[in-house]
XYZ file of C-alpha atoms in Angstrom:
105
model
C 9.587 39.844 49.796
C 12.586 42.155 49.628
C 13.993 40.516 46.457
C 12.658 42.194 43.321
C 12.848 40.467 39.942
C 13.525 42.718 36.954
C 13.411 40.156 34.151
C 10.687 42.141 32.408
C 13.015 45.175 32.227
C 15.749 43.157 30.518
C 13.213 41.481 28.227
C 11.967 44.909 27.119
C 15.535 46.129 26.518
C 16.224 43.043 24.386
C 12.778 43.210 22.705
C 12.147 39.587 23.639
C 8.813 37.881 24.365
C 8.122 35.536 27.276
C 7.719 32.632 24.858
C 11.012 33.303 23.085
C 12.949 33.754 26.345
C 11.424 30.628 27.886
C 12.295 28.552 24.820
C 15.877 29.835 24.651
C 16.412 29.334 28.409
C 14.786 25.890 28.470
C 11.934 26.498 30.920
C 8.188 26.663 30.403
C 6.527 30.026 29.784
C 4.439 29.379 32.919
C 7.557 28.968 35.084
C 9.122 32.059 33.531
C 5.945 33.994 34.350
C 6.136 32.813 37.984
C 9.690 34.130 38.200
C 8.961 37.325 36.270
C 5.991 38.185 38.475
C 7.939 37.686 41.711
C 5.984 34.613 42.874
C 8.927 32.179 42.798
C 10.352 30.965 46.108
C 13.649 29.858 44.540
C 15.587 29.790 41.301
C 18.366 27.380 40.374
C 21.744 28.882 39.560
C 21.667 27.007 36.247
C 18.390 28.744 35.353
C 19.780 32.120 36.454
C 22.934 31.510 34.411
C 20.873 30.595 31.336
C 18.757 33.743 31.751
C 21.924 35.853 31.986
C 23.432 34.193 28.929
C 20.337 34.647 26.767
C 19.686 38.215 27.975
C 23.413 39.100 27.897
C 23.384 40.491 31.425
C 24.578 39.910 34.985
C 22.490 38.364 37.820
C 22.306 41.806 39.443
C 20.518 43.085 36.337
C 17.727 40.568 37.003
C 17.546 40.503 40.821
C 17.810 43.264 43.396
C 17.288 43.525 47.122
C 14.979 46.161 48.561
C 14.540 46.603 52.301
C 11.041 45.837 53.431
C 8.990 44.151 56.117
C 9.647 40.443 56.457
C 6.855 37.919 56.783
C 7.001 36.732 60.432
C 6.431 33.098 59.458
C 9.400 33.059 57.063
C 11.807 35.070 59.214
C 12.790 32.110 61.424
C 14.395 29.498 59.207
C 14.464 31.105 55.808
C 12.842 27.976 54.356
C 9.233 26.987 54.132
C 7.371 23.929 52.969
C 5.056 25.763 50.589
C 7.602 27.076 48.095
C 8.719 25.657 44.798
C 11.537 26.622 42.512
C 11.134 28.148 39.104
C 11.985 24.923 37.350
C 9.035 23.180 39.001
C 10.833 21.159 41.649
C 9.734 21.530 45.234
C 11.755 21.270 48.414
C 10.026 20.745 51.728
C 13.099 20.256 53.882
C 16.808 20.850 54.045
C 17.294 17.081 53.681
C 15.894 17.272 50.150
C 18.319 20.021 49.198
C 21.228 18.178 50.822
C 20.398 14.960 48.974
C 20.693 16.795 45.679
C 24.289 17.834 46.338
C 25.487 14.783 48.283
C 28.050 12.660 46.418
C 26.871 9.228 45.364
C 28.575 6.304 46.867
């Protein structure tokens, strides 16, 4: 994937452990490890904002784009049914994502 996650770089600069960062951000150490190791399919803006607040950085300090070959199966829609977000929720369709933001009523 052409998005590279540099959370480990910022953690090293701040001399912070995975456990401490996870606790301060409000996610599990396992979910932080998924994000840190580049295996996450998505991350909520609220989680990204919390990471930036705790690490005192900007989103661009944690995420960067690198050109690279795209996976042919993911190149079509940009969404797949196998991915989950860092906070543990899973989205299999655009309808699920739309339901989250649709106003009640």
